[in-house]
Short mmCIF file of C-alpha atoms in Angstrom, two decimals:
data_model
loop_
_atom_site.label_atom_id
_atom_site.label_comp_id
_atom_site.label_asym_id
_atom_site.label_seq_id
_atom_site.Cartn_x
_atom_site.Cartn_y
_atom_site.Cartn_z
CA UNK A 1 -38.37 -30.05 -9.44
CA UNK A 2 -38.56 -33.43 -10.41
CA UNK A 3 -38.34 -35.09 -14.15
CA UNK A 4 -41.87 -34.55 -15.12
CA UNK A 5 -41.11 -30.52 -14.89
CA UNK A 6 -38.89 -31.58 -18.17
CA UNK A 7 -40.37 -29.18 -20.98
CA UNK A 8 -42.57 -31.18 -22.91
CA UNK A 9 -43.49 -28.30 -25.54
CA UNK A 10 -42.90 -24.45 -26.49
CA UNK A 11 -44.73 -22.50 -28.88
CA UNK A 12 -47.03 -25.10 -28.97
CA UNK A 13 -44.58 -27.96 -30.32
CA UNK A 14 -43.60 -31.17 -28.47
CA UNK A 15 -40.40 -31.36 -27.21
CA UNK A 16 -37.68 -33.24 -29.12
CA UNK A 17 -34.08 -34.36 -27.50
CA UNK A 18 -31.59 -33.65 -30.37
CA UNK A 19 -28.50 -36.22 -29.83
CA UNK A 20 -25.42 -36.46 -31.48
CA UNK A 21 -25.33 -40.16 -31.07
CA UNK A 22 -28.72 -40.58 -33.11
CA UNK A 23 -26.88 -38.38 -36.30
CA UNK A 24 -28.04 -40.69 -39.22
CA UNK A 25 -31.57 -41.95 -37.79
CA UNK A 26 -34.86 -40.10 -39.00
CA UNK A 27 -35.28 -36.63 -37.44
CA UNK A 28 -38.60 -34.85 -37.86
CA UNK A 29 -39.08 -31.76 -39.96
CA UNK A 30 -36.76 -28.88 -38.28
CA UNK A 31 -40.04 -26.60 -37.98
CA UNK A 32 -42.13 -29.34 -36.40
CA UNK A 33 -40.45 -29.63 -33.30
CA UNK A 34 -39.12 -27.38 -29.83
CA UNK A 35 -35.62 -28.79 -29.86
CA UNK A 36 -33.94 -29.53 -26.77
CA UNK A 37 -30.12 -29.37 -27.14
CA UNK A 38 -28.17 -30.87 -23.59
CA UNK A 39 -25.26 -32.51 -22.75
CA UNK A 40 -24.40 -34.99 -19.58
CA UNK A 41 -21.70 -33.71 -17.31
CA UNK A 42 -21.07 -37.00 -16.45
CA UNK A 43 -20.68 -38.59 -20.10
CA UNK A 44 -17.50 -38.23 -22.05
CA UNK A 45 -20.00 -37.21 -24.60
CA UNK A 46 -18.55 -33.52 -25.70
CA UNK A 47 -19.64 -30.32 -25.02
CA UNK A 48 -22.71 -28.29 -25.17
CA UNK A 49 -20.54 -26.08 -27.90
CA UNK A 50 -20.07 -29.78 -30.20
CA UNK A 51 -23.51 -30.79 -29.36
CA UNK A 52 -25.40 -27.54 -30.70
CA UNK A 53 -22.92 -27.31 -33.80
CA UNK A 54 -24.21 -31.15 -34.21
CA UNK A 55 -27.63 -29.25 -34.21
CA UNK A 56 -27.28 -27.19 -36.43
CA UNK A 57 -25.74 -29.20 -39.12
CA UNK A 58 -28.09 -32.07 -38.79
CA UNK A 59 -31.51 -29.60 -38.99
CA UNK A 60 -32.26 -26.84 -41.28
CA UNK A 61 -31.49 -24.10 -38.87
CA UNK A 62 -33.37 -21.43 -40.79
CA UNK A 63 -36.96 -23.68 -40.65
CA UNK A 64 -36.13 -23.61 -36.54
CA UNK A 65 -39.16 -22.04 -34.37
CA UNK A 66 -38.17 -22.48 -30.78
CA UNK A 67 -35.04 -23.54 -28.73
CA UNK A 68 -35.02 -25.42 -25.56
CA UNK A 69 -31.12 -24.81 -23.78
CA UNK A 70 -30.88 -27.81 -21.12
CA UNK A 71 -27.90 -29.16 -19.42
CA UNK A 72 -24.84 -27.42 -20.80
CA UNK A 73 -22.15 -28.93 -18.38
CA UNK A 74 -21.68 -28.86 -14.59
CA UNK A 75 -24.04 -26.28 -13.03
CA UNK A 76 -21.06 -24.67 -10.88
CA UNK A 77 -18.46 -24.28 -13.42
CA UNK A 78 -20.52 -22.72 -16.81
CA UNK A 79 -22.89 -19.71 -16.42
CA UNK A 80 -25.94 -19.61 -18.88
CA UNK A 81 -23.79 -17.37 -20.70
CA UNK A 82 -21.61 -20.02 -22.29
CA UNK A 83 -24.94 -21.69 -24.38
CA UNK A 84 -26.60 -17.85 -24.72
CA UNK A 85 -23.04 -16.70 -26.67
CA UNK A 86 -23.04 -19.71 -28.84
CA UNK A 87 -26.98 -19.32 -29.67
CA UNK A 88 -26.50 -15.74 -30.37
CA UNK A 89 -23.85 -16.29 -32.26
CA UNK A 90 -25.89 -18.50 -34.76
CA UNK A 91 -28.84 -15.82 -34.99
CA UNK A 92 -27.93 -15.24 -38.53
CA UNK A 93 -28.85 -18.94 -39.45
CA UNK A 94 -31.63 -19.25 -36.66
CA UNK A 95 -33.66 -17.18 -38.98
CA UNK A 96 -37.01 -18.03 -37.97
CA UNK A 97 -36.16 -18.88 -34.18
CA UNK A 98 -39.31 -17.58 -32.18
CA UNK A 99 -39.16 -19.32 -28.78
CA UNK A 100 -36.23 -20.04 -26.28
CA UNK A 101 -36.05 -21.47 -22.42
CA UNK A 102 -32.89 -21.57 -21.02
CA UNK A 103 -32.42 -23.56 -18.07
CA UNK A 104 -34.68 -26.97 -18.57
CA UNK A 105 -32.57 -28.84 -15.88
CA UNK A 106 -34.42 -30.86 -13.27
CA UNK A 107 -33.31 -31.72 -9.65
CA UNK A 108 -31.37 -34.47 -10.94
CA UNK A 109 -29.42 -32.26 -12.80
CA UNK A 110 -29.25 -29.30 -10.70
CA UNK A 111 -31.67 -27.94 -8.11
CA UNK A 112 -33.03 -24.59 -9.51
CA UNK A 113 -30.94 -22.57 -7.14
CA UNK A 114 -28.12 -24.25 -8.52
CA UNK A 115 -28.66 -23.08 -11.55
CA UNK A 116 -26.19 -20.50 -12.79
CA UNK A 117 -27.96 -17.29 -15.07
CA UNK A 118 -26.65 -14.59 -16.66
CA UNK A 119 -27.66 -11.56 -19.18
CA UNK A 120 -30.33 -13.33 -20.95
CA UNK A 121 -31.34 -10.10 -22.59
CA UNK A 122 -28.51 -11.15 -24.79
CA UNK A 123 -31.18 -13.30 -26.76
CA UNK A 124 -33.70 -10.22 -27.18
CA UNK A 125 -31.14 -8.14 -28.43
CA UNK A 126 -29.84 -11.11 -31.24
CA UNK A 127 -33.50 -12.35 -31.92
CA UNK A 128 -36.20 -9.36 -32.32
CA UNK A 129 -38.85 -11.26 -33.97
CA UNK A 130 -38.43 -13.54 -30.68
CA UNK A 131 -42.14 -13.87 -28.95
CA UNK A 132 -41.66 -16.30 -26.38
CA UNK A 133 -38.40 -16.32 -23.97
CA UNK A 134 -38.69 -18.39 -20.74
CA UNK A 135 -35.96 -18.49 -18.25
CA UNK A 136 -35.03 -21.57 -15.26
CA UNK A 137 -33.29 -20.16 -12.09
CA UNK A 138 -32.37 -16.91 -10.95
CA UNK A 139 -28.96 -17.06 -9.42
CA UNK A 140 -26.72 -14.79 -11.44
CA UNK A 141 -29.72 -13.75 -13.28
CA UNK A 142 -29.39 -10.20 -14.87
CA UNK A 143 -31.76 -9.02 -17.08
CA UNK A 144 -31.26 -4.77 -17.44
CA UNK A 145 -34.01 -2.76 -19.21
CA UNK A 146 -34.83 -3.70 -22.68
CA UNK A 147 -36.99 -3.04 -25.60
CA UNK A 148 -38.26 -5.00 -28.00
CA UNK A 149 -40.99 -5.45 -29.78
CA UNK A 150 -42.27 -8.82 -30.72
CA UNK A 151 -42.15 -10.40 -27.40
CA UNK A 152 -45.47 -12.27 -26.12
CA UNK A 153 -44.49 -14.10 -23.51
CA UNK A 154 -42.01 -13.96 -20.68
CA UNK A 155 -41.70 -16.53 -17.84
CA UNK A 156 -39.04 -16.84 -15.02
CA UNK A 157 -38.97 -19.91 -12.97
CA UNK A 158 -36.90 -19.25 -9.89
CA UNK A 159 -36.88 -20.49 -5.93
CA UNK A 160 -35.34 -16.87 -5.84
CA UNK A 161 -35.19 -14.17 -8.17
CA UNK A 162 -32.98 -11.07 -7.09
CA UNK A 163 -34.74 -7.79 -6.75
CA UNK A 164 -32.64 -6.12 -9.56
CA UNK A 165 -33.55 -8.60 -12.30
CA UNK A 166 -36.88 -8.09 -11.76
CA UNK A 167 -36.83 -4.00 -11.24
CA UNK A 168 -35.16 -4.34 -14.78
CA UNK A 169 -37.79 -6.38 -16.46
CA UNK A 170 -40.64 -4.17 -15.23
CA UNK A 171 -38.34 -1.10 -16.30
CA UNK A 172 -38.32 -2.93 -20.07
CA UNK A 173 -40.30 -1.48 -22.79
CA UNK A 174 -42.01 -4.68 -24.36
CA UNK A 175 -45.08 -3.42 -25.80
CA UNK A 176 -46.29 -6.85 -27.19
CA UNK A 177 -46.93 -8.40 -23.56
CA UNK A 178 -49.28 -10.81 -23.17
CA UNK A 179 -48.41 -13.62 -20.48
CA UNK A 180 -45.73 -12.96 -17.63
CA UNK A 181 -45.15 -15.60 -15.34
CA UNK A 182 -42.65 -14.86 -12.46
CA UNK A 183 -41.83 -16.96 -9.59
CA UNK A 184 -40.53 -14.84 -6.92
CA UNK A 185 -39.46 -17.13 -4.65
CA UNK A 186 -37.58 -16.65 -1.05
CA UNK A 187 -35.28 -14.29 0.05
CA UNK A 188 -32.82 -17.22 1.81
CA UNK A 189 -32.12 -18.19 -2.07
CA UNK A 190 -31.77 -14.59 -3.87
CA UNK A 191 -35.34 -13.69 -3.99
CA UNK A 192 -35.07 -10.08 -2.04
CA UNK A 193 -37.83 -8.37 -4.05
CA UNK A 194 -40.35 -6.25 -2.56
CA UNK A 195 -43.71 -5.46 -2.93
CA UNK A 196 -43.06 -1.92 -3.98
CA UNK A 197 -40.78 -3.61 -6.64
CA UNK A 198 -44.14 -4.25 -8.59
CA UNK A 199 -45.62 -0.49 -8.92
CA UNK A 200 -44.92 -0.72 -12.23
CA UNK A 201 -46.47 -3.43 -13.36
CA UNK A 202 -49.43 -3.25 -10.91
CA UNK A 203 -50.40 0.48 -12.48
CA UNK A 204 -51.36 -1.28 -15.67
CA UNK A 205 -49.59 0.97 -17.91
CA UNK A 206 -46.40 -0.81 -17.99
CA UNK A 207 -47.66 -3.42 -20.20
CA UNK A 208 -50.93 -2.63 -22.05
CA UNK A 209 -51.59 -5.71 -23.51
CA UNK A 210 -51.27 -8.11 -20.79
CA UNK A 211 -53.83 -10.88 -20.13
CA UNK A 212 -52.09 -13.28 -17.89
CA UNK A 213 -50.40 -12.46 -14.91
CA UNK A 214 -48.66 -15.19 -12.48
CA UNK A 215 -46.87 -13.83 -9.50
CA UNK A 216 -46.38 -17.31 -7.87
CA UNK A 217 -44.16 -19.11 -5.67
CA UNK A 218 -43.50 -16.58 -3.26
CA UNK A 219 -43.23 -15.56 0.32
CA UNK A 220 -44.60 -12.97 0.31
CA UNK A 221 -48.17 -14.12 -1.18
CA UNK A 222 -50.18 -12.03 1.01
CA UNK A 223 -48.37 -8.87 0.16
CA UNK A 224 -49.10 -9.94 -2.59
CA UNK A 225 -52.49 -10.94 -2.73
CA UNK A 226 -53.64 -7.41 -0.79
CA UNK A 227 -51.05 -5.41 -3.65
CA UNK A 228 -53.76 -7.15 -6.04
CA UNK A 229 -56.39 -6.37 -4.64
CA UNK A 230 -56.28 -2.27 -5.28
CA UNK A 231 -54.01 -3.09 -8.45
CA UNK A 232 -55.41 -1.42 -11.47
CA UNK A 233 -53.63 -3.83 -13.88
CA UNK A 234 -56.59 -6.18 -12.66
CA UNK A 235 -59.12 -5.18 -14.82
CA UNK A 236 -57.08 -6.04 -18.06
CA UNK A 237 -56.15 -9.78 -17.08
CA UNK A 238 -58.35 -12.70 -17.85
CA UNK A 239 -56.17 -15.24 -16.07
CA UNK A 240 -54.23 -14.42 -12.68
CA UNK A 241 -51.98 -17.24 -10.89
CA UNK A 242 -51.01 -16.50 -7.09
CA UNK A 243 -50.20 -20.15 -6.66
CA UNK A 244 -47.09 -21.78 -4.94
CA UNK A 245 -46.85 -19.59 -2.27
CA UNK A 246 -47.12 -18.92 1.07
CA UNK A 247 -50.68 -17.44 0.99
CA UNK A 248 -52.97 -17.46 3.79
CA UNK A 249 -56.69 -16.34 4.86
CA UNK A 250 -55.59 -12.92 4.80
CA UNK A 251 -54.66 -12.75 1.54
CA UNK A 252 -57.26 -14.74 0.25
CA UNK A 253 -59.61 -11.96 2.33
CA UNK A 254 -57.97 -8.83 0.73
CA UNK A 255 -58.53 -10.38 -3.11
CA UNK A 256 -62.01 -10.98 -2.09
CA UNK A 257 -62.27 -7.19 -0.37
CA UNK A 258 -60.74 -5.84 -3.02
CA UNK A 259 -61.90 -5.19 -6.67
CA UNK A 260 -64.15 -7.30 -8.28
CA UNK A 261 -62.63 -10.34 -9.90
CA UNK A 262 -65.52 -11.71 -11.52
CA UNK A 263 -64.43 -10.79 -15.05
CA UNK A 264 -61.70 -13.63 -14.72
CA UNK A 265 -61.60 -16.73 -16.37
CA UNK A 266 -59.67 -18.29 -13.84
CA UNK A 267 -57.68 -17.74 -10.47
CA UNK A 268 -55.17 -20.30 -9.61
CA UNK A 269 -54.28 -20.92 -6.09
CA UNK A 270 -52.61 -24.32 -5.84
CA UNK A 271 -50.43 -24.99 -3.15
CA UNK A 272 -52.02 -22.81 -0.21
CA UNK A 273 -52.51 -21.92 3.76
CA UNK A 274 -56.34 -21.24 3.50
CA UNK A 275 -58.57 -22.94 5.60
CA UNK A 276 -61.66 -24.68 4.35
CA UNK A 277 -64.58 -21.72 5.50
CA UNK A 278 -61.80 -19.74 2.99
CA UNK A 279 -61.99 -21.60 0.48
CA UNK A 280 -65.22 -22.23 0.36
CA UNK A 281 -66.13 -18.24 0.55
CA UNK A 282 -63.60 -17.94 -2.38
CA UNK A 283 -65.02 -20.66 -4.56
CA UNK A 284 -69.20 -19.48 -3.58
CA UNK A 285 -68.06 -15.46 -4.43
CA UNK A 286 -66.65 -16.42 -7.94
CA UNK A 287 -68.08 -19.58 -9.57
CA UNK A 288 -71.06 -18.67 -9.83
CA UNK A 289 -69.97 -15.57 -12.41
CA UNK A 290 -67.92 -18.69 -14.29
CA UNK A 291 -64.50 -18.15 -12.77
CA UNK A 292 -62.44 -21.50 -12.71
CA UNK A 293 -60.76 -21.27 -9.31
CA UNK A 294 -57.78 -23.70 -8.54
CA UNK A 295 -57.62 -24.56 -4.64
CA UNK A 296 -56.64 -27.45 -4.85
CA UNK A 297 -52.82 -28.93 -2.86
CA UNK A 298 -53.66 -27.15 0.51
CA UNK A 299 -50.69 -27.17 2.93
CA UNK A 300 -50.00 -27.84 6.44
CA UNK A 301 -47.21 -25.32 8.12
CA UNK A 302 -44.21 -26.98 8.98
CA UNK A 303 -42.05 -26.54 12.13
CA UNK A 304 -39.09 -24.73 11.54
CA UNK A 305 -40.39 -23.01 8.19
CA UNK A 306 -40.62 -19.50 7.27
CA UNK A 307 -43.48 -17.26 9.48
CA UNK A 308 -46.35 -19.19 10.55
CA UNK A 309 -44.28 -22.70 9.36
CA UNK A 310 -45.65 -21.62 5.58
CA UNK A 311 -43.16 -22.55 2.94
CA UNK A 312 -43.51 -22.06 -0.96
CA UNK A 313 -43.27 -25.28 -3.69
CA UNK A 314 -40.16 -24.34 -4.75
CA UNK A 315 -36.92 -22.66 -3.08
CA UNK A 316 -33.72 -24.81 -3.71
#
């Protein structure tokens, strides 16, 4: 993942770099901006611990809607659990926090697999009027059943996510649902999920309001795509992303044999194996009835690559 995967926004406000070295120049209002609080391994510039208490004196931490956790030291060394304590621990003057992503490190920071999770359900059980909680990596990632109420929106980024973390986040109770974005990822970094893994979620009765459902960046995108296919949680979604992964004409086939999809607004399939009589039966079966269908970023197999040479966008 390169630079311009950076966060620029959350909860709908631009990204803002808090830095300890700027304390005295003109910050903007504390409630106008997704703060991004980071540190450089490399510069004797403190910790992540001095930086955030920086934060938190130099902002009204009560007027604070959403938290971005970047780079909180050398990737190897800290687990997420190190910022997650510290944010947690200042829940009872984050009063209005709403939004948090933990992990916005790039490749020149750490690849994603580098990346070292933990618990994040810590931040669910500290914040319960928390809506959106988005998540970067998925080695050490452990995210046990949960409920809670407010949450909206829940996205994992990962070139892996273990089987467990994701058995527990379908096993959650989060009424509220509306967007879930999980990037599977492969099994060579952490990403042993199964197909099966999703019953839950596929039923439709796991999550009652969801509208948006991305299972992306996956090897297993024709499982996938034929799971889909027969998966009643279908006819609730208005947006469905199977991008990033390794699918193929035969899972672009089984969507098409499958239920009709023609009550989507859009389908996004960027970064594919379909060939162009594929895409072109895709793009004739569902435009017409005004779904916006992303095929766009086909891919050529590489030698040496997973079956068939197909590879997903993101792994380490």
């Amino acid at each position: 993942m390169s630079d311009a995967d950076r966060l620029h926004e959350l909860l709908g406000l631009p990204a803002v770099d808090f830095r300890r070295e700027d304390e005295g120049s003109p910050l903007p209002p504390a409630d106008a901006a997704a703060w991004r609080v980071s540190v450089d391994p490399y510069e004797e510039d403190g910790t992540w611990e001095e930086e955030f208490h920086a934060f938190l004196e130099a902002v009204d931490p009560s007027r604070v809607g959403a938290l971005i956790i970047g780079q909180w030291g050398e990737s190897y060394e800290e687990d997420s659990a190190y910022p997650i304590g510290l944010v947690v621990a200042a829940a009872d003057r984050l009063t209005s926090l709403k939004a948090v992503f933990v992990g916005d490190l790039v490749a020149e920071e750490a690849e994603i697999s580098w990346i070292e999770q933990s618990d994040v359900t810590a931040l669910l059980t500290a914040f319960p009027a928390l809506t959106h909680l988005g998540i970067r990596g998925g080695t050490g990632l452990v995210f046990p059943p949960v409920a809670h109420e407010a949450l909206r929106e829940l996205t994992i980024e990962s070139g892996g996510l273990p089987g467990e973390a994701l058995r527990g986040v379908l096993g959650s109770e989060l009424p509220a649902l509306e967007r879930l974005d999980l990037w599977l990822g492969v099994s060579a970094y952490g990403g042993d999920a199964v197909v099966p893994d999703l019953a839950p979620l596929l039923s439709g009765a796991r999550f009652p309001r969801l509208h948006h459902l991305g299972l992306r960046n996956s090897e297993l995108q024709n499982e996938i795509a034929a799971a889909i296919g027969s998966a009643p949680v279908v006819a609730q979604l208005r947006t469905l992303d199977l991008s990033n992964g390794t699918l193929g004409d035969e899972g672009a086939s089984a969507l098409l044999e499958g239920q009709p999809l023609t009550h989507l607004a859009s389908l996004d399939l960027h970064h594919h194996f379909l060939t162009e009589p594929m895409e072109r039966r895709l793009a004739e079966a569902l435009e017409p009835h005004g779904v916006s269908v992303d095929l766009s970023g086909r891919c050529e197999p590489w030698d040496g690559q997973g079956p068939e040479g197909r590879y997903t966008a993101v792994a380490e």
